[in-house]
Structures are given as C-alpha cells and as structure tokens.
Amino acid sequence: MKTLSKPQAPILSAVAAAAALACIGGLALSAATPDTDATAPAPIASTAAPSPSTTVPETPTPVLVPSAAQLEALPEARYDAVIAGLLPFDGTLASDASASVYRLADDLALYGEDRVEPVARLAAWDFTAEQTVTVAAAVDGEWTLVLTPARQSLPSQNGGTAPAQSAAWVLTTDLPAPETVEAHVTASISDQTVTVRNGDSVETYSAAVGRAGTPTPTGTGYLEARFSDPSQANGEPIQLTSLHSAVADEPYRGDDGGLIAIHWSENTVGASSHGCVRVDTQALTALSGLPTGTPITITD
C-alpha cells in the first residue's frame, strides 16, 4: 500500500455549515466529466476456424481497467453526486453481526450492472479530508458489491421517489484489506428509537424522525463521516450516513444532496425533522464510539 499524501483539510466550520445533512446544509458537486475516449480493448480473435458441428461460445466482454488518467476523469461518487450508472440498493448486508469495511488508500473504480466499464470512482479522501470508507454488501467471484455515498437518481426524476442508498461493483483486488466491524445501528421510525450495538453492548435511545412530508427513508447504509461544529447541533458530533431522502431532492435547503444524518436536538420525540434522526447527547456519545463504516439500518 503506497504512502498517502493527505490533502489539506477544509476549514471545518465552512464544511459543516455547508455539508451536513438533509437537516443542515450542503457542499456543491464538482464531479469530473467521464473520459469519452476510454474504450474497452478488443478481444483477441482466434485464427482457428470452428468445426461446423461445434458451437462457438460467446466471447466475454473484457473488463476495462482504467488508467490513472481515465480514473481521475470519472465522476466522483460523493455525497451530493447523482450518477445514473450506479445501482439502487434496497437489500441488507450479508450479516448484521459484523461487516467488512474498507478504508481506501487509492481512488477506486466503480462499475455498474454490466461490470465492463467503470461509471464512477470513489476518491481516497472524502470531503472532510479523511480516508473514504465503504462497506461490502455482497461478493460474487472476483467482484465485490460495495455501498456508495452518492445517489443513483433524484426523486424529481422518478415521479417523486428514488433509492435512498446506492451501490456499485468493484474488483476485489482493487480493495485494501478489510476491517471487521462488529457494530450496528438500527433506527426504528415507528418506535422512534435508535439502537446502538457495539460488541456485546446494546443500548436503545429515544429519537425524533422525519415528518409526513419529509419522512426518514428506510434502508441499509453506513456511517459515512462525522464532525462537530459549534454553530450547529449544539456543537455535538454530527453523524453523517450514506442514506439520502427518498422523496425530495433537497428536503431541507441548499445543495447537501438530501443527505440523512443522526444529530443532536432538544426534541427527541415525534415526527418533526426534514428526514434526519434527532437524538440526545447520550445517544451521540454512544454513536461517536463507533468506527466510520458502521452499518446503519432504518426500518419502518
């Protein structure tokens, strides 16, 4: 693994004021345009003529492994991006007892359904200048399906509803060694609770959820990043998830991509938010003890 050169961290107050949540603000997307000259190499043709009685198997389309320049030109799958080539994800992880979490050392090529040509990339560093994390959802031979922080589509493009979580295929050999995370967060909309399981410890806390017009989305994602800002959420750490509003492009305001977070509020009862989950200081202390990449499941 090569040595990382960490980028200069953004001014946190600016990031926090602009980046948090479907309840707190956003960063503008500046994704690069895909390299339109990138083409898959042609398969090597056989010089031997097939026997008339022999069925010639279909030649698999080779996987395009992008060069460094091609990878850099792909759109970045970050929290406020919308990339149609990604996959909607409404399933669950292989296990709710542990998860394979990856902290990137290099940019990662993301492939869509056909697994032939990359459609996006995960940058090694996220918008908070920390290593980007992703979580494995499934494994199929040499491929791993990972969750991404971007959107696959917008509700306004889909008749008012869109997937809350996206995923993409990656070549398993492109991933760093995984970390095993034995923690899980479950938020129940109907019970208005957040349950934090960390090893053998299981604690449940009261939570306020989205109101009728901006409901908290259901699905499985992961804790993408966290930060604190004295001007927001009482200065308590904001827990950003990879999930997005499923019913509104920007349920709060600005351009935060409809990102859903778990954050502090005086009111931790009822349906009162723009989609985020509101909890007290005790719950946030428990959440802050979890590593980024911890899976989170939101249920009805």
Tab-separated table of C-alpha atoms in Angstrom:
chain	number	residue	atom	x	y	z
A	1	MET	CA	0.000	0.000	0.000
A	2	LYS	CA	1.537	3.263	-1.022
A	3	THR	CA	2.003	6.134	1.394
A	4	LEU	CA	-0.912	8.534	1.395
A	5	SER	CA	-0.418	12.232	0.982
A	6	LYS	CA	-3.280	13.696	2.964
A	7	PRO	CA	-4.885	16.765	1.357
A	8	GLN	CA	-5.173	19.982	3.267
A	9	ALA	CA	-8.262	19.722	5.455
A	10	PRO	CA	-11.048	22.170	4.617
A	11	ILE	CA	-11.989	24.829	7.128
A	12	LEU	CA	-14.293	22.736	9.273
A	13	SER	CA	-16.777	25.453	10.006
A	14	ALA	CA	-17.267	26.024	6.274
A	15	VAL	CA	-17.634	22.315	5.605
A	16	ALA	CA	-20.040	21.831	8.470
A	17	ALA	CA	-22.165	24.826	7.615
A	18	ALA	CA	-22.350	23.694	4.010
A	19	ALA	CA	-22.171	19.910	4.174
A	20	ALA	CA	-24.411	18.462	6.822
A	21	LEU	CA	-27.426	16.502	6.110
A	22	ALA	CA	-30.923	16.790	4.918
A	23	CYS	CA	-31.271	18.965	8.000
A	24	ILE	CA	-28.139	21.083	7.963
A	25	GLY	CA	-26.742	22.309	4.555
A	26	GLY	CA	-24.576	21.118	1.605
A	27	LEU	CA	-21.402	21.181	-0.484
A	28	ALA	CA	-21.563	21.817	-4.231
A	29	LEU	CA	-20.803	18.941	-6.588
A	30	SER	CA	-17.802	19.354	-8.841
A	31	ALA	CA	-17.501	15.942	-10.466
A	32	ALA	CA	-15.259	15.500	-13.480
A	33	THR	CA	-16.673	14.553	-16.884
A	34	PRO	CA	-16.084	10.902	-17.837
A	35	ASP	CA	-13.363	10.226	-20.377
A	36	THR	CA	-15.341	9.648	-23.573
A	37	ASP	CA	-12.267	8.288	-25.344
A	38	ALA	CA	-11.972	5.355	-22.934
A	39	THR	CA	-12.869	2.152	-24.799
A	40	ALA	CA	-12.502	-1.496	-23.891
A	41	PRO	CA	-9.736	-3.305	-25.770
A	42	ALA	CA	-10.981	-5.659	-28.473
A	43	PRO	CA	-10.805	-9.354	-27.594
A	44	ILE	CA	-8.100	-11.338	-29.367
A	45	ALA	CA	-9.693	-13.204	-32.272
A	46	SER	CA	-8.976	-16.876	-32.768
A	47	THR	CA	-7.338	-17.841	-36.108
A	48	ALA	CA	-8.717	-21.376	-36.000
A	49	ALA	CA	-11.946	-21.933	-37.935
A	50	PRO	CA	-14.573	-23.703	-35.840
A	51	SER	CA	-15.926	-27.042	-36.901
A	52	PRO	CA	-19.423	-26.756	-38.448
A	53	SER	CA	-20.742	-29.036	-35.706
A	54	THR	CA	-19.107	-27.070	-32.894
A	55	THR	CA	-20.982	-24.360	-31.019
A	56	VAL	CA	-18.687	-21.377	-30.573
A	57	PRO	CA	-19.018	-19.980	-27.027
A	58	GLU	CA	-19.718	-16.284	-26.737
A	59	THR	CA	-16.537	-14.356	-26.016
A	60	PRO	CA	-16.870	-12.482	-22.685
A	61	THR	CA	-16.532	-8.736	-22.948
A	62	PRO	CA	-13.242	-7.815	-21.306
A	63	VAL	CA	-13.320	-5.587	-18.251
A	64	LEU	CA	-11.959	-2.108	-18.834
A	65	VAL	CA	-9.423	-1.371	-16.099
A	66	PRO	CA	-8.951	2.399	-16.289
A	67	SER	CA	-5.597	4.104	-16.421
A	68	ALA	CA	-4.802	6.672	-13.741
A	69	ALA	CA	-5.902	9.471	-16.096
A	70	GLN	CA	-9.136	7.672	-17.010
A	71	LEU	CA	-9.900	7.015	-13.363
A	72	GLU	CA	-9.349	10.665	-12.463
A	73	ALA	CA	-11.728	11.727	-15.257
A	74	LEU	CA	-14.632	9.647	-13.913
A	75	PRO	CA	-17.341	11.411	-11.865
A	76	GLU	CA	-16.683	11.202	-8.135
A	77	ALA	CA	-19.331	9.275	-6.221
A	78	ARG	CA	-19.567	11.642	-3.275
A	79	TYR	CA	-22.485	12.500	-1.021
A	80	ASP	CA	-24.003	15.183	-3.298
A	81	ALA	CA	-23.433	13.432	-6.654
A	82	VAL	CA	-26.135	11.805	-8.796
A	83	ILE	CA	-24.745	9.037	-11.041
A	84	ALA	CA	-27.249	7.015	-13.056
A	85	GLY	CA	-24.778	4.179	-13.698
A	86	LEU	CA	-24.726	3.223	-10.025
A	87	LEU	CA	-27.066	0.533	-8.712
A	88	PRO	CA	-30.078	1.124	-6.452
A	89	PHE	CA	-29.605	-0.783	-3.201
A	90	ASP	CA	-32.562	-1.798	-1.075
A	91	GLY	CA	-31.203	-5.009	0.381
A	92	THR	CA	-29.350	-5.913	3.541
A	93	LEU	CA	-25.744	-6.804	4.231
A	94	ALA	CA	-24.622	-10.411	4.380
A	95	SER	CA	-24.547	-10.290	8.179
A	96	ASP	CA	-25.841	-7.862	10.783
A	97	ALA	CA	-23.319	-9.186	13.308
A	98	SER	CA	-20.198	-7.955	11.527
A	99	ALA	CA	-19.301	-6.030	8.401
A	100	SER	CA	-16.313	-5.806	6.077
A	101	VAL	CA	-15.297	-2.144	5.988
A	102	TYR	CA	-12.660	-0.728	3.645
A	103	ARG	CA	-10.624	2.450	4.188
A	104	LEU	CA	-9.341	3.464	0.797
A	105	ALA	CA	-5.683	4.068	0.055
A	106	ASP	CA	-6.290	4.944	-3.613
A	107	ASP	CA	-9.195	6.041	-5.773
A	108	LEU	CA	-11.472	3.104	-6.556
A	109	ALA	CA	-13.167	2.376	-9.914
A	110	LEU	CA	-16.899	1.697	-9.591
A	111	TYR	CA	-18.739	-0.493	-12.123
A	112	GLY	CA	-22.434	-0.764	-12.896
A	113	GLU	CA	-24.633	-3.739	-13.657
A	114	ASP	CA	-22.628	-4.987	-16.665
A	115	ARG	CA	-19.270	-4.869	-14.806
A	116	VAL	CA	-17.492	-3.942	-18.036
A	117	GLU	CA	-16.695	-0.233	-17.981
A	118	PRO	CA	-16.403	1.912	-14.828
A	119	VAL	CA	-19.119	4.517	-14.300
A	120	ALA	CA	-17.629	6.462	-11.383
A	121	ARG	CA	-14.898	6.491	-8.783
A	122	LEU	CA	-14.635	6.666	-5.032
A	123	ALA	CA	-11.939	9.161	-4.098
A	124	ALA	CA	-9.435	8.018	-1.489
A	125	TRP	CA	-10.176	11.122	0.595
A	126	ASP	CA	-13.668	12.345	1.458
A	127	PHE	CA	-14.947	15.918	1.783
A	128	THR	CA	-13.843	16.107	5.415
A	129	ALA	CA	-10.248	15.236	4.346
A	130	GLU	CA	-10.446	11.817	5.991
A	131	GLN	CA	-9.943	8.440	4.337
A	132	THR	CA	-13.054	7.377	2.459
A	133	VAL	CA	-14.785	4.289	3.834
A	134	THR	CA	-17.091	1.849	2.115
A	135	VAL	CA	-18.833	-1.366	3.143
A	136	ALA	CA	-19.179	-4.704	1.354
A	137	ALA	CA	-22.755	-5.741	0.609
A	138	ALA	CA	-22.081	-8.945	-1.371
A	139	VAL	CA	-19.321	-10.919	-3.080
A	140	ASP	CA	-19.580	-12.608	-6.496
A	141	GLY	CA	-16.393	-14.297	-7.628
A	142	GLU	CA	-13.762	-11.655	-8.336
A	143	TRP	CA	-16.275	-8.865	-7.709
A	144	THR	CA	-17.460	-7.169	-4.517
A	145	LEU	CA	-20.619	-5.084	-4.295
A	146	VAL	CA	-19.960	-2.017	-2.129
A	147	LEU	CA	-22.222	0.762	-0.871
A	148	THR	CA	-21.518	4.279	-2.097
A	149	PRO	CA	-22.240	7.736	-0.653
A	150	ALA	CA	-23.760	9.054	-3.911
A	151	ARG	CA	-27.300	8.968	-5.276
A	152	GLN	CA	-28.358	6.799	-8.203
A	153	SER	CA	-31.210	9.171	-9.131
A	154	LEU	CA	-33.258	12.057	-7.763
A	155	PRO	CA	-36.879	11.856	-6.602
A	156	SER	CA	-37.753	14.622	-9.079
A	157	GLN	CA	-36.514	12.361	-11.880
A	158	ASN	CA	-38.568	9.365	-10.729
A	159	GLY	CA	-42.057	10.624	-10.041
A	160	GLY	CA	-41.253	11.740	-6.514
A	161	THR	CA	-39.341	8.754	-5.179
A	162	ALA	CA	-35.773	7.478	-5.517
A	163	PRO	CA	-33.482	4.904	-3.884
A	164	ALA	CA	-32.150	6.028	-0.525
A	165	GLN	CA	-28.916	4.061	-1.000
A	166	SER	CA	-26.708	3.219	-3.977
A	167	ALA	CA	-24.130	0.526	-4.632
A	168	ALA	CA	-21.534	-0.441	-7.247
A	169	TRP	CA	-19.381	-3.392	-8.212
A	170	VAL	CA	-15.623	-3.201	-7.709
A	171	LEU	CA	-12.820	-5.594	-8.498
A	172	THR	CA	-11.990	-7.236	-5.186
A	173	THR	CA	-8.283	-6.985	-5.969
A	174	ASP	CA	-8.655	-3.174	-6.040
A	175	LEU	CA	-9.807	-3.082	-2.419
A	176	PRO	CA	-7.469	-2.722	0.562
A	177	ALA	CA	-7.521	-5.288	3.344
A	178	PRO	CA	-10.896	-5.126	5.120
A	179	GLU	CA	-11.581	-4.243	8.717
A	180	THR	CA	-14.196	-6.302	10.526
A	181	VAL	CA	-16.656	-4.042	12.333
A	182	GLU	CA	-18.771	-5.761	14.970
A	183	ALA	CA	-21.193	-2.917	15.486
A	184	HIS	CA	-24.552	-1.939	14.032
A	185	VAL	CA	-27.010	0.932	14.350
A	186	THR	CA	-30.747	0.410	13.932
A	187	ALA	CA	-33.247	3.253	13.794
A	188	SER	CA	-36.963	2.457	14.037
A	189	ILE	CA	-39.311	5.052	12.574
A	190	SER	CA	-42.457	3.639	14.173
A	191	ASP	CA	-40.835	3.136	17.589
A	192	GLN	CA	-38.911	6.420	17.283
A	193	THR	CA	-35.754	4.858	18.677
A	194	VAL	CA	-32.097	4.374	17.809
A	195	THR	CA	-30.400	1.180	18.965
A	196	VAL	CA	-26.606	1.083	19.105
A	197	ARG	CA	-24.985	-2.338	19.263
A	198	ASN	CA	-21.238	-2.326	19.828
A	199	GLY	CA	-19.937	-5.819	20.501
A	200	ASP	CA	-21.893	-7.184	23.459
A	201	SER	CA	-23.254	-3.760	24.412
A	202	VAL	CA	-26.778	-2.912	23.216
A	203	GLU	CA	-28.387	0.416	24.126
A	204	THR	CA	-31.624	1.990	22.861
A	205	TYR	CA	-32.358	5.725	22.843
A	206	SER	CA	-35.361	7.889	22.058
A	207	ALA	CA	-35.293	9.617	18.649
A	208	ALA	CA	-37.335	12.099	16.637
A	209	VAL	CA	-37.789	11.247	12.957
A	210	GLY	CA	-38.974	12.832	9.721
A	211	ARG	CA	-42.356	14.486	9.448
A	212	ALA	CA	-45.004	13.276	6.996
A	213	GLY	CA	-43.843	15.441	4.074
A	214	THR	CA	-40.148	14.660	4.561
A	215	PRO	CA	-40.042	11.164	6.061
A	216	THR	CA	-36.890	9.441	7.220
A	217	PRO	CA	-36.007	6.904	4.490
A	218	THR	CA	-35.799	3.196	5.198
A	219	GLY	CA	-32.906	1.023	4.090
A	220	THR	CA	-29.369	-0.015	4.953
A	221	GLY	CA	-26.372	2.293	4.648
A	222	TYR	CA	-23.359	3.124	6.785
A	223	LEU	CA	-21.897	5.875	8.934
A	224	GLU	CA	-20.005	7.801	6.287
A	225	ALA	CA	-18.327	10.568	8.293
A	226	ARG	CA	-18.675	12.694	11.400
A	227	PHE	CA	-17.684	16.160	12.524
A	228	SER	CA	-18.540	18.775	15.134
A	229	ASP	CA	-19.383	22.424	14.605
A	230	PRO	CA	-20.179	24.817	17.472
A	231	SER	CA	-22.734	26.621	15.269
A	232	GLN	CA	-24.824	23.510	14.646
A	233	ALA	CA	-26.475	20.737	16.635
A	234	ASN	CA	-25.333	22.252	19.929
A	235	GLY	CA	-21.751	21.520	18.927
A	236	GLU	CA	-22.348	17.790	19.293
A	237	PRO	CA	-20.788	15.452	16.702
A	238	ILE	CA	-22.953	15.092	13.599
A	239	GLN	CA	-23.145	11.520	12.319
A	240	LEU	CA	-23.447	11.556	8.523
A	241	THR	CA	-24.900	8.454	6.892
A	242	SER	CA	-24.718	7.295	3.282
A	243	LEU	CA	-28.521	7.371	3.017
A	244	HIS	CA	-30.463	10.140	1.264
A	245	SER	CA	-34.028	11.393	1.256
A	246	ALA	CA	-36.161	9.129	-0.915
A	247	VAL	CA	-38.905	11.698	-1.546
A	248	ALA	CA	-37.221	15.084	-2.022
A	249	ASP	CA	-34.121	16.303	-3.843
A	250	GLU	CA	-33.374	18.821	-1.088
A	251	PRO	CA	-35.788	18.361	1.832
A	252	TYR	CA	-34.061	20.994	3.928
A	253	ARG	CA	-32.465	23.643	1.725
A	254	GLY	CA	-29.257	24.333	-0.139
A	255	ASP	CA	-27.394	21.617	-2.001
A	256	ASP	CA	-26.480	18.966	0.539
A	257	GLY	CA	-27.832	16.202	-1.686
A	258	GLY	CA	-30.675	15.321	0.686
A	259	LEU	CA	-28.163	13.635	2.979
A	260	ILE	CA	-29.561	11.954	6.091
A	261	ALA	CA	-27.759	12.239	9.421
A	262	ILE	CA	-28.183	11.460	13.079
A	263	HIS	CA	-27.667	14.626	15.091
A	264	TRP	CA	-28.443	16.333	18.378
A	265	SER	CA	-31.734	18.043	19.153
A	266	GLU	CA	-33.571	19.232	22.233
A	267	ASN	CA	-36.615	17.414	20.884
A	268	THR	CA	-36.101	13.654	20.588
A	269	VAL	CA	-39.760	12.648	20.367
A	270	GLY	CA	-42.203	12.614	17.464
A	271	ALA	CA	-42.067	13.216	13.710
A	272	SER	CA	-40.547	16.663	13.353
A	273	SER	CA	-37.417	16.611	11.152
A	274	HIS	CA	-36.699	17.014	7.442
A	275	GLY	CA	-35.677	13.354	7.323
A	276	CYS	CA	-32.783	13.254	9.757
A	277	VAL	CA	-32.852	11.347	13.045
A	278	ARG	CA	-32.617	13.566	16.125
A	279	VAL	CA	-31.177	12.223	19.376
A	280	ASP	CA	-29.738	13.446	22.677
A	281	THR	CA	-26.167	13.760	23.909
A	282	GLN	CA	-26.125	10.307	25.483
A	283	ALA	CA	-27.027	8.658	22.167
A	284	LEU	CA	-24.430	10.701	20.305
A	285	THR	CA	-21.765	9.657	22.781
A	286	ALA	CA	-22.551	6.019	22.008
A	287	LEU	CA	-22.553	6.678	18.245
A	288	SER	CA	-19.256	8.540	18.416
A	289	GLY	CA	-17.665	5.416	19.890
A	290	LEU	CA	-18.327	3.520	16.660
A	291	PRO	CA	-15.929	3.472	13.704
A	292	THR	CA	-16.971	5.137	10.471
A	293	GLY	CA	-18.199	2.435	8.133
A	294	THR	CA	-20.514	1.009	10.815
A	295	PRO	CA	-23.685	-0.223	9.068
A	296	ILE	CA	-26.958	1.531	9.840
A	297	THR	CA	-30.407	0.131	9.110
A	298	ILE	CA	-33.527	2.282	9.215
A	299	THR	CA	-36.786	0.370	9.485
A	300	ASP	CA	-40.448	1.376	9.325
